Amino acid sequence: MLIKRRTAHELRESAVTAERLFQQRRRFLKNGVYAGGMLATLGMLPATAWGLAARFVEQIGSAPNTVAMDAGDEELTSWEAITGYNNFYELGTGKSDPKRNAAALVTEPWSVRVAGECGKPGTYALEDILRPHKFEERVYRLRCVEAWSMVIPWVGFPLADLLRRFEPHSAAKYVAFESLYDPKNPLPGQRFPVLRWPYREGLRMDEAMHPLTFIAVGVYGKPLPNQNGAPLRLVVPWKYGFKSIKSIVKISFVREQPPTSWNMSAPHEYGFYSNVNPKVRHPRWSQARERRIGEFFKRKTLPFNGYAKQVASLYQGMDLQKHF
Ligand SMILES: Nc1nc2c(c(=O)[nH]1)N[C@H]1C(S)=C(S)[C@@H](COP(=O)(O)O)O[C@H]1N2
Ligand SMILES: [Mo]
């Protein structure tokens, strides 16, 4: 088989095709017509051009019967916006910096260090992390704390399925995550102390094990672009976007609430929980409304970003004004 290098232009075209196929398939699914296999052609991309995650693209493309529409009937945000308007401070603080600097992030080889209160700590190659999981598609709203939002068709698997493999001890009350940081070879944005590197995030164990909590390895049926947090990133749809840490290199099971980057940098503005909450304003702006990228008028922000039915019980008895 002829393996040909793809130009940027070709990449764009194939991405647009993927988006159109996906939108079509989604219409089919809405009408109750099963459209399995429509994405099958996406599995034929040359692996060398796509990096490590591409080895799994066939699996990504052949999982159309497992789409979960947890964003109702809302229209998907375009591929262009999802992959061109990003927050990924390691690659720069401007919204278009992550895409422009994407090549600075080297995702091959990749491994994840697993540490702390668990039966199977160690360093795992990405292949070993991903191999046992059956990928599925999840359409989730993503609400950034800056009051904009998107609807994104992720590909991946529940975080709970991954964590269980490491046999967490009962002493593990929280899970901490870290993104990549090599002080000797910093990413373009890591030359500046905008945050204390590495980027850190964390969840309470029950939040981490919740079925909505997801590890994404793809979007729109394609491997995750670097600017979206390749090769694997967290997605917690009922929390502000900054909890959804990108390009994970370390997972620790810990007893105490772990320090998290945005909370360390501005504790009065960014709490550990950071559940989407229209009633708790950011000290500098209201969180009652948001702008859906691609739309002109603002819309109301929903409690827990519209996932209250699934997750509100996690916070029963907690004062959410205090534990923001
Ligand atoms: N490592 C890392 N993860 C990160 C960020 C970051 O700067 N570094 N930004 C967060 C923020 S603020 C948001 S809104 C989402 C954006 O994800 P997206 O660019 O895929 O839409 O990623 C989150 N994960
Ligand atoms: Mo964000």
mmCIF file of C-alpha atoms and ligand atoms in Angstrom:
data_model
loop_
_atom_site.group_PDB
_atom_site.id
_atom_site.type_symbol
_atom_site.label_atom_id
_atom_site.label_comp_id
_atom_site.label_asym_id
_atom_site.label_seq_id
_atom_site.Cartn_x
_atom_site.Cartn_y
_atom_site.Cartn_z
ATOM 1 C CA MET A 1 0.000 0.000 0.000
ATOM 2 C CA LEU A 2 1.223 3.458 -0.850
ATOM 3 C CA ILE A 3 1.718 5.520 2.272
ATOM 4 C CA LYS A 4 1.662 9.137 1.338
ATOM 5 C CA ARG A 5 2.388 12.161 3.493
ATOM 6 C CA ARG A 6 -0.658 14.336 3.900
ATOM 7 C CA THR A 7 -0.426 18.031 3.292
ATOM 8 C CA ALA A 8 -2.166 20.445 5.623
ATOM 9 C CA HIS A 9 -4.753 21.016 2.915
ATOM 10 C CA GLU A 10 -5.611 17.331 2.640
ATOM 11 C CA LEU A 11 -5.883 17.057 6.394
ATOM 12 C CA ARG A 12 -8.377 19.874 6.379
ATOM 13 C CA GLU A 13 -10.446 18.255 3.673
ATOM 14 C CA SER A 14 -10.586 14.898 5.364
ATOM 15 C CA ALA A 15 -11.539 16.583 8.600
ATOM 16 C CA VAL A 16 -14.396 18.362 6.901
ATOM 17 C CA THR A 17 -15.533 15.076 5.374
ATOM 18 C CA ALA A 18 -15.462 13.475 8.792
ATOM 19 C CA GLU A 19 -17.576 16.279 10.156
ATOM 20 C CA ARG A 20 -20.133 15.997 7.345
ATOM 21 C CA LEU A 21 -20.376 12.229 7.718
ATOM 22 C CA PHE A 22 -20.839 12.650 11.416
ATOM 23 C CA GLN A 23 -23.598 15.241 11.046
ATOM 24 C CA GLN A 24 -25.354 12.974 8.506
ATOM 25 C CA ARG A 25 -25.062 9.976 10.750
ATOM 26 C CA ARG A 26 -26.417 11.983 13.610
ATOM 27 C CA ARG A 27 -29.470 12.964 11.560
ATOM 28 C CA PHE A 28 -29.981 9.293 10.723
ATOM 29 C CA LEU A 29 -29.773 8.338 14.350
ATOM 30 C CA LYS A 30 -32.251 11.040 15.287
ATOM 31 C CA ASN A 31 -34.694 9.649 12.733
ATOM 32 C CA GLY A 32 -34.297 6.249 14.280
ATOM 33 C CA VAL A 33 -32.468 4.757 11.325
ATOM 34 C CA TYR A 34 -29.354 2.857 12.228
ATOM 35 C CA ALA A 35 -26.448 4.137 10.170
ATOM 36 C CA GLY A 36 -23.668 1.880 11.375
ATOM 37 C CA GLY A 37 -20.531 1.699 9.293
ATOM 38 C CA MET A 38 -20.812 5.159 7.792
ATOM 39 C CA LEU A 39 -17.506 6.084 9.335
ATOM 40 C CA ALA A 40 -15.777 2.882 8.297
ATOM 41 C CA THR A 41 -13.695 4.620 5.629
ATOM 42 C CA LEU A 42 -12.016 6.721 8.308
ATOM 43 C CA GLY A 43 -10.186 3.599 9.410
ATOM 44 C CA MET A 44 -8.144 3.589 6.217
ATOM 45 C CA LEU A 45 -5.969 6.590 6.985
ATOM 46 C CA PRO A 46 -2.240 5.854 6.796
ATOM 47 C CA ALA A 47 -1.079 5.296 10.342
ATOM 48 C CA THR A 48 2.340 6.892 9.916
ATOM 49 C CA ALA A 49 0.818 10.245 9.102
ATOM 50 C CA TRP A 50 -1.309 10.249 12.211
ATOM 51 C CA GLY A 51 1.045 9.240 14.967
ATOM 52 C CA LEU A 52 0.431 6.699 17.649
ATOM 53 C CA ALA A 53 -3.283 7.265 18.170
ATOM 54 C CA ALA A 54 -3.869 6.408 14.525
ATOM 55 C CA ARG A 55 -3.342 2.751 15.263
ATOM 56 C CA PHE A 56 -6.651 2.951 17.014
ATOM 57 C CA VAL A 57 -8.434 4.974 14.372
ATOM 58 C CA GLU A 58 -10.018 1.873 12.922
ATOM 59 C CA GLN A 59 -11.544 1.196 16.297
ATOM 60 C CA ILE A 60 -12.540 4.853 16.596
ATOM 61 C CA GLY A 61 -14.222 4.770 13.204
ATOM 62 C CA SER A 62 -16.039 1.514 13.769
ATOM 63 C CA ALA A 63 -17.833 2.406 16.975
ATOM 64 C CA PRO A 64 -20.844 4.244 15.526
ATOM 65 C CA ASN A 65 -23.395 2.052 17.257
ATOM 66 C CA THR A 66 -22.360 3.317 20.664
ATOM 67 C CA VAL A 67 -23.014 7.041 20.241
ATOM 68 C CA ALA A 68 -24.416 8.545 23.423
ATOM 69 C CA MET A 69 -26.147 11.878 22.872
ATOM 70 C CA ASP A 70 -25.742 13.485 26.240
ATOM 71 C CA ALA A 71 -26.191 16.926 24.720
ATOM 72 C CA GLY A 72 -29.790 16.463 23.613
ATOM 73 C CA ASP A 73 -30.563 17.644 20.106
ATOM 74 C CA GLU A 74 -28.046 20.449 20.134
ATOM 75 C CA GLU A 75 -26.082 21.083 16.986
ATOM 76 C CA LEU A 76 -22.470 19.981 16.981
ATOM 77 C CA THR A 77 -19.821 22.691 17.012
ATOM 78 C CA SER A 78 -17.760 22.647 13.811
ATOM 79 C CA TRP A 79 -14.457 20.788 13.499
ATOM 80 C CA GLU A 80 -12.833 24.124 12.686
ATOM 81 C CA ALA A 81 -13.934 25.685 15.972
ATOM 82 C CA ILE A 82 -13.267 22.624 18.138
ATOM 83 C CA THR A 83 -9.728 22.297 16.803
ATOM 84 C CA GLY A 84 -8.952 25.971 16.144
ATOM 85 C CA TYR A 85 -10.315 27.813 19.186
ATOM 86 C CA ASN A 86 -8.628 26.245 22.191
ATOM 87 C CA ASN A 87 -7.380 26.742 25.703
ATOM 88 C CA PHE A 88 -4.092 24.890 26.153
ATOM 89 C CA TYR A 89 -1.715 27.257 27.930
ATOM 90 C CA GLU A 90 1.290 24.963 27.431
ATOM 91 C CA LEU A 91 0.955 25.912 23.752
ATOM 92 C CA GLY A 92 0.235 29.609 24.352
ATOM 93 C CA THR A 93 -2.503 31.719 25.922
ATOM 94 C CA GLY A 94 -4.156 32.938 22.687
ATOM 95 C CA LYS A 95 -7.116 30.946 21.362
ATOM 96 C CA SER A 96 -5.347 30.201 18.073
ATOM 97 C CA ASP A 97 -1.928 29.510 19.657
ATOM 98 C CA PRO A 98 -2.560 25.822 20.463
ATOM 99 C CA LYS A 99 -3.326 24.939 16.863
ATOM 100 C CA ARG A 100 -0.425 26.982 15.536
ATOM 101 C CA ASN A 101 2.020 25.478 18.053
ATOM 102 C CA ALA A 102 0.524 21.972 17.947
ATOM 103 C CA ALA A 103 3.631 20.425 16.388
ATOM 104 C CA ALA A 104 5.696 21.351 19.466
ATOM 105 C CA LEU A 105 3.825 18.694 21.426
ATOM 106 C CA VAL A 106 5.436 15.320 20.737
ATOM 107 C CA THR A 107 3.024 12.488 21.548
ATOM 108 C CA GLU A 108 5.133 9.565 20.442
ATOM 109 C CA PRO A 109 6.325 7.735 22.444
ATOM 110 C CA TRP A 110 3.868 8.390 25.280
ATOM 111 C CA SER A 111 3.483 6.768 28.651
ATOM 112 C CA VAL A 112 1.392 7.380 31.743
ATOM 113 C CA ARG A 113 2.778 7.016 35.254
ATOM 114 C CA VAL A 114 0.289 5.582 37.734
ATOM 115 C CA ALA A 115 1.095 6.184 41.403
ATOM 116 C CA GLY A 116 -0.275 6.283 44.911
ATOM 117 C CA GLU A 117 -2.916 4.240 46.696
ATOM 118 C CA CYS A 118 -3.487 1.414 44.242
ATOM 119 C CA GLY A 119 -2.552 -2.195 43.606
ATOM 120 C CA LYS A 120 -0.973 -1.679 40.195
ATOM 121 C CA PRO A 121 1.251 1.401 40.171
ATOM 122 C CA GLY A 122 3.812 1.714 37.379
ATOM 123 C CA THR A 123 4.617 3.315 34.077
ATOM 124 C CA TYR A 124 2.338 2.206 31.273
ATOM 125 C CA ALA A 125 2.945 2.709 27.560
ATOM 126 C CA LEU A 126 0.041 4.411 25.799
ATOM 127 C CA GLU A 127 -0.668 1.232 23.830
ATOM 128 C CA ASP A 128 -1.130 -0.683 27.065
ATOM 129 C CA ILE A 129 -3.347 2.041 28.494
ATOM 130 C CA LEU A 130 -5.648 2.009 25.453
ATOM 131 C CA ARG A 131 -5.620 -1.604 24.256
ATOM 132 C CA PRO A 132 -8.302 -3.186 26.488
ATOM 133 C CA HIS A 133 -10.860 -0.420 25.964
ATOM 134 C CA LYS A 134 -13.683 -0.434 23.506
ATOM 135 C CA PHE A 135 -14.042 3.086 22.186
ATOM 136 C CA GLU A 136 -17.376 4.839 22.102
ATOM 137 C CA GLU A 137 -18.598 8.246 21.008
ATOM 138 C CA ARG A 138 -20.028 10.763 23.470
ATOM 139 C CA VAL A 139 -21.550 14.050 22.439
ATOM 140 C CA TYR A 140 -21.025 16.417 25.364
ATOM 141 C CA ARG A 141 -21.416 20.114 26.009
ATOM 142 C CA LEU A 142 -18.157 21.778 27.075
ATOM 143 C CA ARG A 143 -18.597 24.956 29.138
ATOM 144 C CA CYS A 144 -15.478 27.047 29.635
ATOM 145 C CA VAL A 145 -15.286 29.164 32.784
ATOM 146 C CA GLU A 146 -14.799 32.133 30.400
ATOM 147 C CA ALA A 147 -18.533 31.832 29.481
ATOM 148 C CA TRP A 148 -18.324 30.233 26.059
ATOM 149 C CA SER A 149 -19.368 26.693 25.177
ATOM 150 C CA MET A 150 -19.268 24.044 22.469
ATOM 151 C CA VAL A 151 -20.928 20.697 21.672
ATOM 152 C CA ILE A 152 -18.231 18.126 20.983
ATOM 153 C CA PRO A 153 -18.406 14.529 19.686
ATOM 154 C CA TRP A 154 -15.621 12.862 21.660
ATOM 155 C CA VAL A 155 -14.310 9.345 21.122
ATOM 156 C CA GLY A 156 -12.928 7.421 24.061
ATOM 157 C CA PHE A 157 -13.939 5.389 27.087
ATOM 158 C CA PRO A 158 -15.140 5.940 30.662
ATOM 159 C CA LEU A 159 -12.381 6.967 33.074
ATOM 160 C CA ALA A 160 -13.815 4.483 35.599
ATOM 161 C CA ASP A 161 -12.927 1.561 33.317
ATOM 162 C CA LEU A 162 -9.312 2.740 33.216
ATOM 163 C CA LEU A 163 -9.008 3.474 36.944
ATOM 164 C CA ARG A 164 -10.421 0.078 37.959
ATOM 165 C CA ARG A 165 -7.565 -1.643 36.139
ATOM 166 C CA PHE A 166 -5.119 -0.094 38.619
ATOM 167 C CA GLU A 167 -7.061 -1.496 41.606
ATOM 168 C CA PRO A 168 -7.482 1.652 43.711
ATOM 169 C CA HIS A 169 -7.322 1.109 47.486
ATOM 170 C CA SER A 170 -10.186 2.244 49.689
ATOM 171 C CA ALA A 171 -7.803 4.876 51.138
ATOM 172 C CA ALA A 172 -7.799 6.596 47.720
ATOM 173 C CA LYS A 173 -10.331 9.412 48.110
ATOM 174 C CA TYR A 174 -9.172 11.557 45.184
ATOM 175 C CA VAL A 175 -7.479 11.123 41.807
ATOM 176 C CA ALA A 176 -4.838 13.639 40.712
ATOM 177 C CA PHE A 177 -3.759 14.205 37.099
ATOM 178 C CA GLU A 178 -0.751 15.921 35.569
ATOM 179 C CA SER A 179 -0.042 17.100 32.029
ATOM 180 C CA LEU A 180 3.350 16.853 30.436
ATOM 181 C CA TYR A 181 6.173 19.156 31.510
ATOM 182 C CA ASP A 182 9.857 18.748 30.795
ATOM 183 C CA PRO A 183 11.675 21.716 32.388
ATOM 184 C CA LYS A 184 14.672 21.057 30.124
ATOM 185 C CA ASN A 185 12.496 21.138 27.034
ATOM 186 C CA PRO A 186 9.451 23.279 27.814
ATOM 187 C CA LEU A 187 6.554 23.711 25.411
ATOM 188 C CA PRO A 188 6.266 27.242 23.970
ATOM 189 C CA GLY A 189 3.774 28.394 26.632
ATOM 190 C CA GLN A 190 5.740 26.805 29.462
ATOM 191 C CA ARG A 191 8.536 29.350 29.069
ATOM 192 C CA PHE A 192 6.246 31.745 30.918
ATOM 193 C CA PRO A 193 5.019 31.308 34.494
ATOM 194 C CA VAL A 194 1.348 31.871 33.606
ATOM 195 C CA LEU A 195 0.625 28.767 35.696
ATOM 196 C CA ARG A 196 2.845 26.595 37.835
ATOM 197 C CA TRP A 197 3.818 23.743 35.544
ATOM 198 C CA PRO A 198 2.922 20.979 35.158
ATOM 199 C CA TYR A 199 -0.807 21.671 34.724
ATOM 200 C CA ARG A 200 -2.540 19.747 37.523
ATOM 201 C CA GLU A 201 -6.125 18.695 38.037
ATOM 202 C CA GLY A 202 -8.041 16.396 40.314
ATOM 203 C CA LEU A 203 -11.388 14.789 41.048
ATOM 204 C CA ARG A 204 -12.983 13.239 44.089
ATOM 205 C CA MET A 205 -13.050 9.457 43.644
ATOM 206 C CA ASP A 206 -16.840 9.282 43.163
ATOM 207 C CA GLU A 207 -16.625 12.019 40.490
ATOM 208 C CA ALA A 208 -13.816 10.156 38.768
ATOM 209 C CA MET A 209 -15.824 6.906 38.771
ATOM 210 C CA HIS A 210 -19.035 8.545 37.522
ATOM 211 C CA PRO A 211 -20.152 7.059 34.170
ATOM 212 C CA LEU A 212 -20.157 10.500 32.474
ATOM 213 C CA THR A 213 -16.468 11.065 33.270
ATOM 214 C CA PHE A 214 -14.581 10.248 30.119
ATOM 215 C CA ILE A 215 -11.113 9.807 28.679
ATOM 216 C CA ALA A 216 -11.068 11.189 25.135
ATOM 217 C CA VAL A 217 -8.621 9.939 22.515
ATOM 218 C CA GLY A 218 -10.508 11.257 19.505
ATOM 219 C CA VAL A 219 -12.990 13.809 18.240
ATOM 220 C CA TYR A 220 -15.302 13.612 15.201
ATOM 221 C CA GLY A 221 -14.186 10.012 14.674
ATOM 222 C CA LYS A 222 -10.525 10.997 14.312
ATOM 223 C CA PRO A 223 -7.550 10.857 16.650
ATOM 224 C CA LEU A 224 -7.415 13.822 19.001
ATOM 225 C CA PRO A 225 -5.455 16.714 17.466
ATOM 226 C CA ASN A 226 -2.561 17.846 19.657
ATOM 227 C CA GLN A 227 -4.271 21.150 20.432
ATOM 228 C CA ASN A 228 -7.174 19.217 21.976
ATOM 229 C CA GLY A 229 -4.915 17.297 24.344
ATOM 230 C CA ALA A 230 -3.495 14.330 22.458
ATOM 231 C CA PRO A 231 -2.959 11.530 23.022
ATOM 232 C CA LEU A 232 -5.413 11.312 25.918
ATOM 233 C CA ARG A 233 -7.292 13.881 27.955
ATOM 234 C CA LEU A 234 -9.972 14.029 30.578
ATOM 235 C CA VAL A 235 -13.541 15.191 29.840
ATOM 236 C CA VAL A 236 -15.804 16.061 32.789
ATOM 237 C CA PRO A 237 -18.858 17.579 31.107
ATOM 238 C CA TRP A 238 -20.601 19.016 34.203
ATOM 239 C CA LYS A 239 -17.535 20.992 35.318
ATOM 240 C CA TYR A 240 -15.871 24.068 33.866
ATOM 241 C CA GLY A 241 -13.561 23.174 30.996
ATOM 242 C CA PHE A 242 -10.333 23.701 32.923
ATOM 243 C CA LYS A 243 -11.026 20.526 34.938
ATOM 244 C CA SER A 244 -10.759 18.539 31.676
ATOM 245 C CA ILE A 245 -6.974 18.249 31.743
ATOM 246 C CA LYS A 246 -5.158 17.573 28.477
ATOM 247 C CA SER A 247 -2.223 15.377 27.479
ATOM 248 C CA ILE A 248 -2.118 13.360 30.692
ATOM 249 C CA VAL A 249 1.212 11.835 31.789
ATOM 250 C CA LYS A 250 0.455 11.015 35.431
ATOM 251 C CA ILE A 251 -2.480 9.646 37.408
ATOM 252 C CA SER A 252 -2.191 9.414 41.217
ATOM 253 C CA PHE A 253 -4.573 7.901 43.732
ATOM 254 C CA VAL A 254 -4.382 10.072 46.840
ATOM 255 C CA ARG A 255 -5.909 10.437 50.308
ATOM 256 C CA GLU A 256 -6.247 14.219 50.407
ATOM 257 C CA GLN A 257 -7.728 16.737 47.989
ATOM 258 C CA PRO A 258 -4.855 17.374 45.562
ATOM 259 C CA PRO A 259 -3.577 20.827 44.561
ATOM 260 C CA THR A 260 -4.902 21.940 41.146
ATOM 261 C CA SER A 261 -3.366 24.536 38.830
ATOM 262 C CA TRP A 262 -6.107 27.132 38.515
ATOM 263 C CA ASN A 263 -7.004 26.858 42.176
ATOM 264 C CA MET A 264 -3.348 27.395 43.138
ATOM 265 C CA SER A 265 -3.085 30.423 40.869
ATOM 266 C CA ALA A 266 -6.348 32.124 41.957
ATOM 267 C CA PRO A 267 -8.139 30.267 44.771
ATOM 268 C CA HIS A 268 -10.915 32.849 45.159
ATOM 269 C CA GLU A 269 -11.766 32.562 41.458
ATOM 270 C CA TYR A 270 -11.377 28.831 40.749
ATOM 271 C CA GLY A 271 -12.522 26.259 43.277
ATOM 272 C CA PHE A 272 -11.561 22.603 43.398
ATOM 273 C CA TYR A 273 -15.077 21.488 42.431
ATOM 274 C CA SER A 274 -15.818 24.048 39.708
ATOM 275 C CA ASN A 275 -19.163 22.519 38.831
ATOM 276 C CA VAL A 276 -20.911 24.621 36.198
ATOM 277 C CA ASN A 277 -23.263 26.799 38.229
ATOM 278 C CA PRO A 278 -25.185 29.795 36.848
ATOM 279 C CA LYS A 279 -25.808 31.000 40.420
ATOM 280 C CA VAL A 280 -22.183 31.319 41.479
ATOM 281 C CA ARG A 281 -20.558 34.197 39.699
ATOM 282 C CA HIS A 282 -16.908 34.426 38.889
ATOM 283 C CA PRO A 283 -15.590 37.434 40.868
ATOM 284 C CA ARG A 284 -15.076 39.254 37.553
ATOM 285 C CA TRP A 285 -18.135 38.148 35.524
ATOM 286 C CA SER A 286 -21.531 36.443 35.694
ATOM 287 C CA GLN A 287 -21.834 32.726 34.944
ATOM 288 C CA ALA A 288 -25.585 32.941 34.299
ATOM 289 C CA ARG A 289 -25.196 32.965 30.518
ATOM 290 C CA GLU A 290 -22.791 31.695 27.913
ATOM 291 C CA ARG A 291 -22.010 32.067 24.234
ATOM 292 C CA ARG A 292 -22.223 28.867 22.236
ATOM 293 C CA ILE A 293 -19.374 29.130 19.722
ATOM 294 C CA GLY A 294 -20.949 29.610 16.286
ATOM 295 C CA GLU A 295 -24.039 31.343 17.671
ATOM 296 C CA PHE A 296 -24.680 35.027 18.059
ATOM 297 C CA PHE A 297 -27.076 35.312 20.990
ATOM 298 C CA LYS A 298 -26.142 34.180 24.458
ATOM 299 C CA ARG A 299 -28.002 31.315 26.063
ATOM 300 C CA LYS A 300 -28.729 30.463 29.670
ATOM 301 C CA THR A 301 -26.145 28.389 31.482
ATOM 302 C CA LEU A 302 -27.681 25.270 33.006
ATOM 303 C CA PRO A 303 -26.854 23.921 36.488
ATOM 304 C CA PHE A 304 -24.146 21.262 36.144
ATOM 305 C CA ASN A 305 -24.026 22.237 32.451
ATOM 306 C CA GLY A 306 -27.296 20.366 31.859
ATOM 307 C CA TYR A 307 -26.184 17.154 33.568
ATOM 308 C CA ALA A 308 -27.879 17.803 36.931
ATOM 309 C CA LYS A 309 -30.085 14.728 36.669
ATOM 310 C CA GLN A 310 -27.019 12.499 36.410
ATOM 311 C CA VAL A 311 -24.646 14.210 38.857
ATOM 312 C CA ALA A 312 -26.457 16.475 41.364
ATOM 313 C CA SER A 313 -26.664 13.601 43.874
ATOM 314 C CA LEU A 314 -22.852 13.572 44.125
ATOM 315 C CA TYR A 315 -23.095 16.888 45.966
ATOM 316 C CA GLN A 316 -26.051 16.256 48.250
ATOM 317 C CA GLY A 317 -25.698 18.161 51.489
ATOM 318 C CA MET A 318 -22.830 20.307 50.191
ATOM 319 C CA ASP A 319 -23.108 24.084 50.119
ATOM 320 C CA LEU A 320 -22.275 24.739 46.466
ATOM 321 C CA GLN A 321 -21.753 28.458 47.119
ATOM 322 C CA LYS A 322 -18.965 27.515 49.495
ATOM 323 C CA HIS A 323 -17.641 24.489 47.610
ATOM 324 C CA PHE A 324 -17.621 26.275 44.239
HETATM 325 N N1 LIG B 1 -3.008 20.712 30.212
HETATM 326 C C1 LIG B 1 -3.997 21.585 30.009
HETATM 327 N N2 LIG B 1 -5.267 21.150 29.988
HETATM 328 C C2 LIG B 1 -6.291 22.014 29.769
HETATM 329 C C3 LIG B 1 -6.036 23.401 29.597
HETATM 330 C C4 LIG B 1 -4.676 23.843 29.630
HETATM 331 O O1 LIG B 1 -4.357 25.031 29.487
HETATM 332 N N3 LIG B 1 -3.686 22.898 29.824
HETATM 333 N N4 LIG B 1 -7.097 24.281 29.413
HETATM 334 C C5 LIG B 1 -8.407 23.846 29.930
HETATM 335 C C6 LIG B 1 -9.494 24.714 29.542
HETATM 336 S S1 LIG B 1 -9.569 26.223 30.309
HETATM 337 C C7 LIG B 1 -10.489 24.321 28.676
HETATM 338 S S2 LIG B 1 -11.859 25.301 28.403
HETATM 339 C C8 LIG B 1 -10.390 23.043 27.931
HETATM 340 C C9 LIG B 1 -10.497 23.324 26.450
HETATM 341 O O2 LIG B 1 -10.498 22.114 25.715
HETATM 342 P P1 LIG B 1 -10.547 22.177 24.130
HETATM 343 O O3 LIG B 1 -9.484 23.125 23.668
HETATM 344 O O4 LIG B 1 -10.335 20.776 23.646
HETATM 345 O O5 LIG B 1 -11.925 22.689 23.769
HETATM 346 O O6 LIG B 1 -9.165 22.362 28.189
HETATM 347 C C10 LIG B 1 -8.734 22.397 29.540
HETATM 348 N N5 LIG B 1 -7.571 21.536 29.712
HETATM 349 MO MO MO B 2 -11.719 26.965 30.012
#
